[in-house]
Amino acid sequence: MSVLSAEQLTGRVRSHVLDSPEFGCSLHPEAMAAFSALRAAAAKSDIDLVAVSSFRSFEHQLTIWNDKFHGRRPLLDRHGRALDRAVLAEAELVRAILLWSALPGASRHHWGTEIDLIDRAALPGGQRPQLLPAEYSPGGVFERLGAWLAQHGADYGFYPPYDRDRGGVRPEPWHLSFAPVSGTALPALTVDVLAAALAGAELAGAAAVRGQLRDIHARYVCAVSQPDAAALAAVRLNPATRPS
Ligand SMILES: [Zn+2]
């Protein structure tokens, strides 16, 4: 059973997250403790682990969505080129937004279990991370971070849900999920829970979203990798006493 309520799963409340001024992120208490231990372990390898994104609210995601729908933010195709909104039907517009942005209520970042990670120590002064797969691949600025996370993330309960393209969310090597909590959240975020969250929202393109909600749920919520056993087993360890 999920430890998160329907309102928490869809980011409409933030009663399930803690804010850490020290780490500059907001996470579920268990994920925060695990992230603290992960950060300390990474520091021993001279990696300055920083979460550039953590909890995001439904309202925040709704603003992004509506801005893209109405042309207040750029709309990009899967190659990152600007799209002409005028030639797209509403259903196509919805598809295009989903290439880069989650439907409000359907982002794993609502759960407080997800973090987008960079290594601040690897960034040349003044350079901003772009969050592109190439940065985490051999030759990229975060190559060492990518390898370190693949080797040690599971010891602290973290795993990459977007490890490869499954026809929905594209690969995101920077995105880690705290499996002991997110593993229970995923099956709890049903189509009905999502539909109920959207019913009360001022969502642009709502009719087009409703028409393909089942498919959106299958592709953008359910099509993720399974957490490995080591990441799930981390729940039985006290984060403070885990090996580092
Ligand atoms: Zn993310």
Coordinates of C-alpha atoms and ligand atoms in Angstrom, one line a residue:
M1 CA 0.0 0.0 0.0
S2 CA 1.2 3.5 -0.8
V3 CA 2.4 5.6 2.1
L4 CA 1.2 8.7 0.1
S5 CA -2.4 9.9 -0.2
A6 CA -4.1 10.7 -3.6
E7 CA -3.4 14.5 -2.9
Q8 CA 0.2 13.8 -2.1
L9 CA 0.7 11.5 -5.1
T10 CA -0.5 14.3 -7.4
G11 CA 1.4 17.1 -5.8
R12 CA -1.7 19.0 -4.7
V13 CA -0.3 19.2 -1.1
R14 CA 3.2 19.2 0.3
S15 CA 2.5 17.6 3.7
H16 CA 4.8 14.6 2.7
V17 CA 8.0 16.6 2.1
L18 CA 10.6 18.4 4.2
D19 CA 12.5 21.4 3.1
S20 CA 16.3 21.3 3.6
P21 CA 18.0 24.7 3.4
E22 CA 21.3 22.9 3.7
F23 CA 20.8 20.7 0.7
G24 CA 18.6 23.1 -1.2
C25 CA 15.9 20.6 -1.9
S26 CA 12.5 19.3 -0.7
L27 CA 12.0 15.6 -0.2
H28 CA 10.0 12.9 1.6
P29 CA 11.7 12.5 5.0
E30 CA 12.9 9.0 4.2
A31 CA 14.3 10.1 0.8
M32 CA 15.9 13.1 2.5
A33 CA 17.7 10.9 5.0
A34 CA 18.9 8.6 2.2
F35 CA 20.0 11.6 0.0
S36 CA 22.0 13.0 3.0
A37 CA 23.8 9.7 3.2
L38 CA 24.3 9.5 -0.6
R39 CA 25.7 13.0 -0.6
A40 CA 28.2 12.2 2.2
A41 CA 29.4 9.1 0.4
A42 CA 29.8 11.0 -2.9
A43 CA 31.8 13.7 -1.1
K44 CA 34.4 11.1 -0.2
S45 CA 34.9 10.6 -4.0
D46 CA 35.2 14.4 -4.4
I47 CA 31.7 14.6 -6.0
D48 CA 29.6 17.5 -4.8
L49 CA 26.2 16.1 -5.3
V50 CA 23.5 18.8 -5.8
A51 CA 19.8 18.2 -6.4
V52 CA 18.8 20.7 -9.1
S53 CA 15.2 19.6 -8.9
S54 CA 13.3 17.7 -6.2
F55 CA 9.7 18.0 -5.1
R56 CA 7.5 19.9 -7.6
S57 CA 3.9 20.8 -6.9
F58 CA 0.9 20.3 -9.1
E59 CA 0.5 24.1 -9.4
H60 CA 4.1 24.5 -10.6
Q61 CA 3.6 21.7 -13.3
L62 CA 0.2 23.3 -14.2
T63 CA 1.9 26.6 -14.9
I64 CA 4.5 25.1 -17.2
W65 CA 1.8 23.1 -19.0
N66 CA -0.5 26.0 -19.6
D67 CA 2.3 28.3 -20.6
K68 CA 3.5 25.8 -23.3
F69 CA -0.1 25.2 -24.5
H70 CA -0.7 28.9 -24.9
G71 CA 2.7 29.7 -26.4
R72 CA 4.1 31.6 -23.4
R73 CA 7.0 29.1 -23.3
P74 CA 8.8 27.6 -26.3
L75 CA 7.4 24.3 -27.6
L76 CA 10.1 21.9 -28.9
D77 CA 10.1 18.7 -31.0
R78 CA 12.0 15.7 -29.9
H79 CA 15.2 17.0 -31.5
G80 CA 14.9 20.3 -29.5
R81 CA 13.8 22.4 -32.5
A82 CA 11.0 24.9 -32.1
L83 CA 7.5 23.7 -33.2
D84 CA 4.9 25.9 -34.8
R85 CA 1.8 25.7 -32.5
A86 CA -0.5 27.1 -35.2
V87 CA -0.3 23.9 -37.3
L88 CA -1.0 21.5 -34.5
A89 CA -4.4 20.1 -33.5
E90 CA -5.1 20.1 -29.7
A91 CA -4.3 16.4 -29.4
E92 CA -1.0 16.9 -31.2
L93 CA -0.2 19.9 -29.0
V94 CA -0.7 17.7 -25.9
R95 CA 1.6 15.1 -27.4
A96 CA 4.2 17.7 -28.1
I97 CA 4.2 19.1 -24.6
L98 CA 4.5 15.6 -23.2
L99 CA 7.8 15.1 -25.0
W100 CA 9.5 17.5 -22.5
S101 CA 7.0 18.1 -19.7
A102 CA 4.9 15.9 -17.4
L103 CA 1.1 16.3 -17.3
P104 CA 0.3 18.0 -13.9
G105 CA -0.5 15.2 -11.5
A106 CA 1.5 12.7 -13.4
S107 CA 5.1 13.8 -12.5
R108 CA 7.1 11.6 -10.3
H109 CA 8.5 14.8 -8.8
H110 CA 5.2 15.2 -7.0
W111 CA 6.1 12.3 -4.7
G112 CA 9.1 13.9 -3.0
T113 CA 11.1 10.8 -3.9
E114 CA 12.7 12.0 -7.1
I115 CA 15.9 14.1 -7.6
D116 CA 17.7 15.4 -10.6
L117 CA 21.4 15.3 -9.8
I118 CA 24.6 17.1 -10.9
D119 CA 28.1 17.2 -9.6
R120 CA 28.9 20.8 -8.8
A121 CA 32.6 20.0 -8.4
A122 CA 32.8 18.9 -12.1
L123 CA 31.3 22.0 -13.5
P124 CA 33.8 24.6 -14.8
G125 CA 33.2 28.0 -13.1
G126 CA 30.1 29.7 -14.4
Q127 CA 29.0 26.9 -16.6
R128 CA 25.3 25.8 -16.1
P129 CA 24.2 22.2 -16.3
Q130 CA 21.9 21.5 -19.3
L131 CA 20.6 18.1 -18.2
L132 CA 21.4 16.3 -21.4
P133 CA 22.2 12.5 -21.6
A134 CA 25.6 13.4 -23.3
E135 CA 26.7 15.2 -20.1
Y136 CA 26.5 11.8 -18.2
S137 CA 28.0 9.7 -21.0
P138 CA 31.7 9.0 -21.6
G139 CA 33.4 12.3 -22.4
G140 CA 30.7 14.3 -20.8
V141 CA 31.1 16.7 -17.9
F142 CA 29.2 14.4 -15.5
E143 CA 30.7 11.1 -16.8
R144 CA 32.3 10.3 -13.4
L145 CA 29.0 11.2 -11.6
G146 CA 27.0 8.9 -13.9
A147 CA 29.4 6.0 -13.2
W148 CA 29.4 6.7 -9.5
L149 CA 25.6 6.8 -9.2
A150 CA 25.3 3.6 -11.2
Q151 CA 27.7 1.9 -8.8
H152 CA 26.5 3.3 -5.5
G153 CA 22.9 4.7 -5.9
A154 CA 21.2 1.4 -5.0
D155 CA 23.1 1.1 -1.7
Y156 CA 21.1 4.1 -0.6
G157 CA 17.8 3.1 -2.1
F158 CA 18.1 5.1 -5.4
Y159 CA 17.6 3.9 -8.9
P160 CA 17.1 5.4 -12.4
P161 CA 13.4 5.0 -13.6
Y162 CA 14.2 6.6 -17.0
D163 CA 17.3 4.6 -17.9
R164 CA 16.2 4.1 -21.5
D165 CA 13.6 5.1 -24.0
R166 CA 10.3 3.2 -23.5
G167 CA 8.2 5.4 -25.9
G168 CA 7.3 7.9 -23.2
V169 CA 9.7 9.9 -21.1
R170 CA 13.1 10.0 -22.8
P171 CA 16.3 8.7 -21.0
E172 CA 17.2 10.9 -18.0
P173 CA 20.5 9.7 -16.4
W174 CA 20.3 12.6 -13.9
H175 CA 17.0 11.5 -12.5
L176 CA 17.1 9.2 -9.5
S177 CA 14.2 7.8 -7.5
F178 CA 14.1 6.6 -3.9
A179 CA 12.7 3.1 -4.5
P180 CA 11.3 2.2 -1.0
V181 CA 8.7 5.0 -1.2
S182 CA 8.3 5.5 -5.0
G183 CA 7.8 1.7 -5.4
T184 CA 4.6 2.0 -3.5
A185 CA 3.6 5.3 -5.1
L186 CA 3.6 4.1 -8.7
P187 CA 0.8 1.4 -8.4
A188 CA -1.3 3.9 -6.3
L189 CA -1.2 6.6 -9.0
T190 CA -4.0 5.0 -11.1
V191 CA -5.8 6.6 -14.1
D192 CA -8.7 7.4 -11.8
V193 CA -6.5 9.1 -9.2
L194 CA -5.0 11.2 -12.0
A195 CA -8.4 12.0 -13.6
A196 CA -9.8 13.1 -10.2
A197 CA -6.8 15.5 -9.7
L198 CA -7.2 17.0 -13.1
A199 CA -11.0 17.4 -12.8
G200 CA -10.6 20.4 -10.4
A201 CA -7.8 22.1 -12.4
E202 CA -7.8 24.9 -15.0
L203 CA -5.9 22.7 -17.4
A204 CA -5.3 23.9 -21.0
G205 CA -6.4 21.3 -23.5
A206 CA -8.3 19.4 -20.9
A207 CA -10.6 17.7 -23.4
A208 CA -7.7 16.5 -25.5
V209 CA -6.0 15.2 -22.4
R210 CA -9.1 13.4 -21.2
G211 CA -9.4 11.7 -24.6
Q212 CA -6.0 10.1 -24.3
L213 CA -5.6 9.9 -20.5
R214 CA -5.3 6.1 -20.5
D215 CA -2.6 6.1 -23.1
I216 CA -0.7 9.0 -21.4
H217 CA -0.9 7.1 -18.1
A218 CA 0.5 4.0 -19.7
R219 CA 3.3 5.7 -21.5
Y220 CA 4.4 8.5 -19.1
V221 CA 3.6 7.0 -15.7
C222 CA 3.8 3.2 -16.0
A223 CA 6.6 2.8 -18.7
V224 CA 9.6 3.0 -16.3
S225 CA 12.4 0.6 -15.2
Q226 CA 11.8 -1.6 -12.2
P227 CA 13.8 -0.8 -9.1
D228 CA 16.5 -3.4 -8.5
A229 CA 16.3 -5.6 -5.4
A230 CA 19.3 -3.8 -3.8
A231 CA 17.6 -0.4 -4.0
L232 CA 14.4 -1.8 -2.5
A233 CA 16.3 -3.6 0.2
A234 CA 17.8 -0.3 1.3
V235 CA 14.6 0.4 3.1
R236 CA 15.6 -2.1 5.8
L237 CA 18.8 -0.2 6.6
N238 CA 18.9 2.9 8.7
P239 CA 20.3 5.6 6.4
A240 CA 22.4 6.9 9.2
T241 CA 24.2 3.5 9.6
R242 CA 24.5 2.5 6.0
P243 CA 27.9 1.7 4.6
S244 CA 29.5 4.6 2.7
Ligands
ZN1 ZN 13.6 14.6 -12.8

